[in-house]
Amino acid sequence: EAGVTQFPSHSVIEKGQTVTLRCDPISGHDNLYWYRRVMGKEIKFLLHFVKESKQDESGMPNNRFLAERTGGTYSTLKVQPAELEDSGVYFCASSQLWGQFFGPGTRLTVL
Amino acid sequence: GQNIDQPTEMTATEGAIVQINCTYQTSGFNGLFWYQQHAGEAPTFLSYNVLDGLEEKGRFSSFLSRSKGYSYLLLKELQMKDSASYLCAVSHAYSGAGSYQLTFGKGTKLSVIP
């Protein structure tokens, strides 16, 4: 069974540019989560999808972040425009009943 | 709010036993997870405790005391490959099966030395 995959693994962009991160959850998992780890800090929750619906987006930092999960399969997280403080590792996780399974993350660097 | 504390770093010898503690203060507690994370890789699920007591799985065991807001991860017969960060994460359920978010501690970096 394939695990959670994320693309790209690394992204380096300049302040003000746009970046889109993609997450493909484990097949059949209805729940998809986005988390972020800023350097030196703990992993923090961003939002949660159940199928294509946003269940909880209380962790989204501001309106520069937009997450979608059209069709309830893969998800994208777009940052527009990116700021320096957005640098960090963005993790995606999926679950069915319990036990969130994480992807390898996308390391985003904003210069 | 949620608060999770765990030691920043620990060092232990190959073949030994190490205990990594985690204390938490949280509302809506629905279980506690331990994850292992090697540098640059995905956090990997190790254990889940929702009831008080000890859960054993091979060389790894995890303990939970809900009344004390305390958990520990016990690693036995340490191997060099166990060098990694160990993340304590508390689950908060809000609706539906599988619908919960995790609040993480900062992680404990374990170094296993020969």
Short mmCIF file of C-alpha atoms in Angstrom, two decimals:
data_model
loop_
_atom_site.label_atom_id
_atom_site.label_comp_id
_atom_site.label_asym_id
_atom_site.label_seq_id
_atom_site.Cartn_x
_atom_site.Cartn_y
_atom_site.Cartn_z
CA GLU A 1 0.00 0.00 0.00
CA ALA A 2 1.43 3.35 -1.04
CA GLY A 3 1.91 5.91 1.72
CA VAL A 4 1.15 9.60 1.76
CA THR A 5 3.10 11.42 -0.92
CA GLN A 6 3.87 15.11 -1.23
CA PHE A 7 5.18 17.21 -4.05
CA PRO A 8 7.53 18.95 -4.36
CA SER A 9 9.98 17.79 -1.72
CA HIS A 10 11.67 21.18 -1.74
CA SER A 11 10.67 24.61 -3.01
CA VAL A 12 12.68 27.80 -2.94
CA ILE A 13 10.83 30.97 -3.94
CA GLU A 14 11.15 34.70 -3.50
CA LYS A 15 8.99 36.79 -1.25
CA GLY A 16 5.80 37.77 -3.07
CA GLN A 17 5.70 34.73 -5.33
CA THR A 18 3.10 31.99 -5.28
CA VAL A 19 3.71 28.35 -4.42
CA THR A 20 1.36 25.37 -4.56
CA LEU A 21 2.03 22.25 -2.55
CA ARG A 22 0.35 18.96 -3.32
CA CYS A 23 -0.55 16.02 -1.12
CA ASP A 24 -1.80 12.60 -2.21
CA PRO A 25 -3.24 10.74 0.78
CA ILE A 26 -3.39 6.99 1.25
CA SER A 27 -6.06 5.62 -1.06
CA GLY A 28 -9.43 5.39 0.67
CA HIS A 29 -8.59 7.76 3.51
CA ASP A 30 -11.36 10.30 3.91
CA ASN A 31 -9.47 12.47 6.39
CA LEU A 32 -6.63 14.67 5.16
CA TYR A 33 -4.68 17.06 7.38
CA TRP A 34 -2.12 19.77 6.73
CA TYR A 35 0.49 20.65 9.33
CA ARG A 36 3.49 22.98 9.33
CA ARG A 37 6.76 23.04 11.20
CA VAL A 38 8.56 26.33 11.36
CA MET A 39 12.24 26.08 12.28
CA GLY A 40 12.77 25.61 15.99
CA LYS A 41 9.09 25.15 16.70
CA GLU A 42 6.73 22.23 17.01
CA ILE A 43 4.59 20.81 14.23
CA LYS A 44 1.33 22.79 14.15
CA PHE A 45 -2.06 21.93 12.74
CA LEU A 46 -3.30 23.97 9.79
CA LEU A 47 -6.52 22.36 8.60
CA HIS A 48 -8.51 19.18 8.17
CA PHE A 49 -10.56 17.87 5.25
CA VAL A 50 -13.18 15.16 5.41
CA LYS A 51 -13.44 14.09 1.81
CA GLU A 52 -13.78 17.37 -0.09
CA SER A 53 -15.15 19.40 2.82
CA LYS A 54 -13.12 21.55 5.18
CA GLN A 55 -13.85 20.22 8.66
CA ASP A 56 -11.60 22.60 10.56
CA GLU A 57 -9.34 25.34 9.25
CA SER A 58 -8.69 27.03 12.56
CA GLY A 59 -4.93 26.61 12.21
CA MET A 60 -4.57 28.48 8.93
CA PRO A 61 -2.33 31.50 9.65
CA ASN A 62 -4.04 34.03 7.39
CA ASN A 63 -5.87 34.46 4.10
CA ARG A 64 -2.70 34.10 2.07
CA PHE A 65 -3.12 30.36 2.54
CA LEU A 66 -5.74 28.48 0.51
CA ALA A 67 -6.30 24.74 0.68
CA GLU A 68 -8.48 22.71 -1.64
CA ARG A 69 -9.41 19.09 -2.05
CA THR A 70 -11.58 18.93 -5.13
CA GLY A 71 -13.07 15.48 -5.63
CA GLY A 72 -11.97 14.38 -2.19
CA THR A 73 -8.73 12.79 -3.33
CA TYR A 74 -5.52 14.82 -3.46
CA SER A 75 -5.21 18.22 -1.85
CA THR A 76 -3.34 21.39 -2.67
CA LEU A 77 -2.13 24.15 -0.38
CA LYS A 78 -1.41 27.45 -2.08
CA VAL A 79 0.49 30.31 -0.51
CA GLN A 80 -0.05 33.64 -2.27
CA PRO A 81 1.86 35.88 -1.87
CA ALA A 82 4.55 34.10 0.11
CA GLU A 83 6.27 35.89 2.99
CA LEU A 84 9.56 35.12 4.73
CA GLU A 85 7.81 33.72 7.80
CA ASP A 86 6.10 31.08 5.67
CA SER A 87 9.35 29.15 5.42
CA GLY A 88 9.18 25.75 7.03
CA VAL A 89 8.25 22.15 6.38
CA TYR A 90 4.65 21.49 5.38
CA PHE A 91 3.38 18.03 6.25
CA CYS A 92 0.29 16.27 5.04
CA ALA A 93 -1.30 13.37 6.90
CA SER A 94 -4.26 11.12 6.21
CA SER A 95 -6.37 8.80 8.29
CA GLN A 96 -9.46 6.67 8.09
CA LEU A 97 -10.52 5.74 11.61
CA TRP A 98 -7.46 6.63 13.65
CA GLY A 99 -3.68 6.89 13.48
CA GLN A 100 -2.63 9.72 11.21
CA PHE A 101 -0.04 8.70 8.60
CA PHE A 102 2.31 11.43 7.53
CA GLY A 103 3.95 12.25 4.24
CA PRO A 104 7.62 13.24 3.99
CA GLY A 105 6.81 16.93 3.86
CA THR A 106 7.61 19.80 1.54
CA ARG A 107 10.43 22.06 2.67
CA LEU A 108 9.52 25.60 1.65
CA THR A 109 12.13 28.35 1.71
CA VAL A 110 11.04 31.92 1.05
CA LEU A 111 13.92 34.29 0.27
CA GLY B 1 -5.08 26.06 25.23
CA GLN B 2 -2.83 23.11 24.70
CA ASN B 3 0.64 22.65 26.16
CA ILE B 4 2.95 19.69 25.68
CA ASP B 5 6.39 19.37 27.24
CA GLN B 6 9.11 16.86 26.51
CA PRO B 7 12.89 17.01 26.92
CA THR B 8 14.76 18.59 24.06
CA GLU B 9 17.60 16.08 23.85
CA MET B 10 18.65 12.76 25.34
CA THR B 11 21.65 10.51 24.89
CA ALA B 12 21.76 6.79 25.60
CA THR B 13 24.06 3.87 24.96
CA GLU B 14 23.47 1.11 22.44
CA GLY B 15 21.77 -1.85 24.11
CA ALA B 16 20.45 0.23 27.00
CA ILE B 17 16.92 1.31 27.91
CA VAL B 18 15.73 4.91 27.63
CA GLN B 19 12.51 6.56 28.80
CA ILE B 20 11.25 9.72 27.11
CA ASN B 21 8.69 11.62 29.16
CA CYS B 22 5.87 13.81 27.97
CA THR B 23 3.54 15.96 30.05
CA TYR B 24 0.52 17.70 28.66
CA GLN B 25 -2.25 20.11 29.54
CA THR B 26 -5.13 20.00 27.15
CA SER B 27 -8.88 20.14 26.70
CA GLY B 28 -10.88 17.57 24.78
CA PHE B 29 -8.26 14.85 25.22
CA ASN B 30 -8.85 11.88 22.93
CA GLY B 31 -5.60 9.98 23.06
CA LEU B 32 -1.86 10.37 22.87
CA PHE B 33 0.43 9.39 20.02
CA TRP B 34 4.15 8.86 19.80
CA TYR B 35 5.90 9.33 16.47
CA GLN B 36 9.49 8.74 15.40
CA GLN B 37 11.04 11.12 12.92
CA HIS B 38 14.41 10.74 11.25
CA ALA B 39 15.88 13.93 9.82
CA GLY B 40 14.23 14.90 6.55
CA GLU B 41 11.68 12.09 6.71
CA ALA B 42 8.02 11.71 7.59
CA PRO B 43 6.98 11.23 11.21
CA THR B 44 6.31 7.51 11.62
CA PHE B 45 3.58 6.23 13.93
CA LEU B 46 4.89 4.30 16.94
CA SER B 47 2.09 4.02 19.47
CA TYR B 48 -1.31 5.24 20.59
CA ASN B 49 -2.69 5.34 24.13
CA VAL B 50 -6.24 6.34 24.98
CA LEU B 51 -6.68 4.46 28.27
CA ASP B 52 -4.39 4.53 31.31
CA GLY B 53 -1.68 1.93 31.38
CA LEU B 54 1.12 0.43 29.38
CA GLU B 55 0.99 -0.56 25.71
CA GLU B 56 3.82 -2.80 24.58
CA LYS B 57 4.91 -3.32 21.01
CA GLY B 58 8.20 -5.10 20.55
CA ARG B 59 11.09 -3.00 21.82
CA PHE B 60 8.85 0.02 22.26
CA SER B 61 6.31 0.58 25.04
CA SER B 62 4.18 3.60 25.85
CA PHE B 63 2.49 4.52 29.10
CA LEU B 64 -0.34 6.93 29.81
CA SER B 65 -1.77 8.45 32.98
CA ARG B 66 -4.68 10.71 32.07
CA SER B 67 -5.17 11.99 35.62
CA LYS B 68 -1.57 13.16 35.73
CA GLY B 69 -1.38 14.37 32.14
CA TYR B 70 1.69 12.22 31.68
CA SER B 71 3.03 9.73 29.19
CA TYR B 72 6.34 8.09 28.48
CA LEU B 73 7.87 6.15 25.63
CA LEU B 74 10.20 3.35 26.65
CA LEU B 75 12.77 2.05 24.19
CA LYS B 76 14.57 -1.18 25.07
CA GLU B 77 17.68 -2.77 23.60
CA LEU B 78 18.60 0.47 21.90
CA GLN B 79 20.07 0.28 18.42
CA MET B 80 22.00 2.92 16.51
CA LYS B 81 19.09 3.25 14.09
CA ASP B 82 16.91 4.45 16.99
CA SER B 83 18.71 7.79 16.85
CA ALA B 84 15.90 10.13 15.82
CA SER B 85 13.44 12.69 17.12
CA TYR B 86 10.52 11.33 19.12
CA LEU B 87 7.35 13.38 18.98
CA CYS B 88 4.61 13.30 21.59
CA ALA B 89 1.24 14.37 20.17
CA VAL B 90 -2.13 14.77 21.85
CA SER B 91 -5.31 14.09 19.93
CA HIS B 92 -8.41 16.25 20.21
CA ALA B 93 -11.58 14.84 18.70
CA TYR B 94 -14.35 17.07 17.54
CA SER B 95 -16.66 15.15 15.27
CA GLY B 96 -17.00 11.90 13.41
CA ALA B 97 -14.80 8.85 13.15
CA GLY B 98 -11.22 9.81 12.47
CA SER B 99 -11.96 13.52 12.83
CA TYR B 100 -9.38 14.92 15.18
CA GLN B 101 -6.33 17.12 15.13
CA LEU B 102 -2.98 16.55 16.75
CA THR B 103 -1.09 18.98 18.94
CA PHE B 104 2.61 18.16 18.99
CA GLY B 105 5.39 18.69 21.45
CA LYS B 106 8.67 20.05 20.11
CA GLY B 107 10.17 16.58 20.04
CA THR B 108 13.01 14.86 21.85
CA LYS B 109 16.18 14.29 19.87
CA LEU B 110 17.62 10.95 20.94
CA SER B 111 21.23 10.13 20.20
CA VAL B 112 22.30 6.52 20.61
CA ILE B 113 26.02 6.12 21.11
CA PRO B 114 28.15 2.96 20.91
#
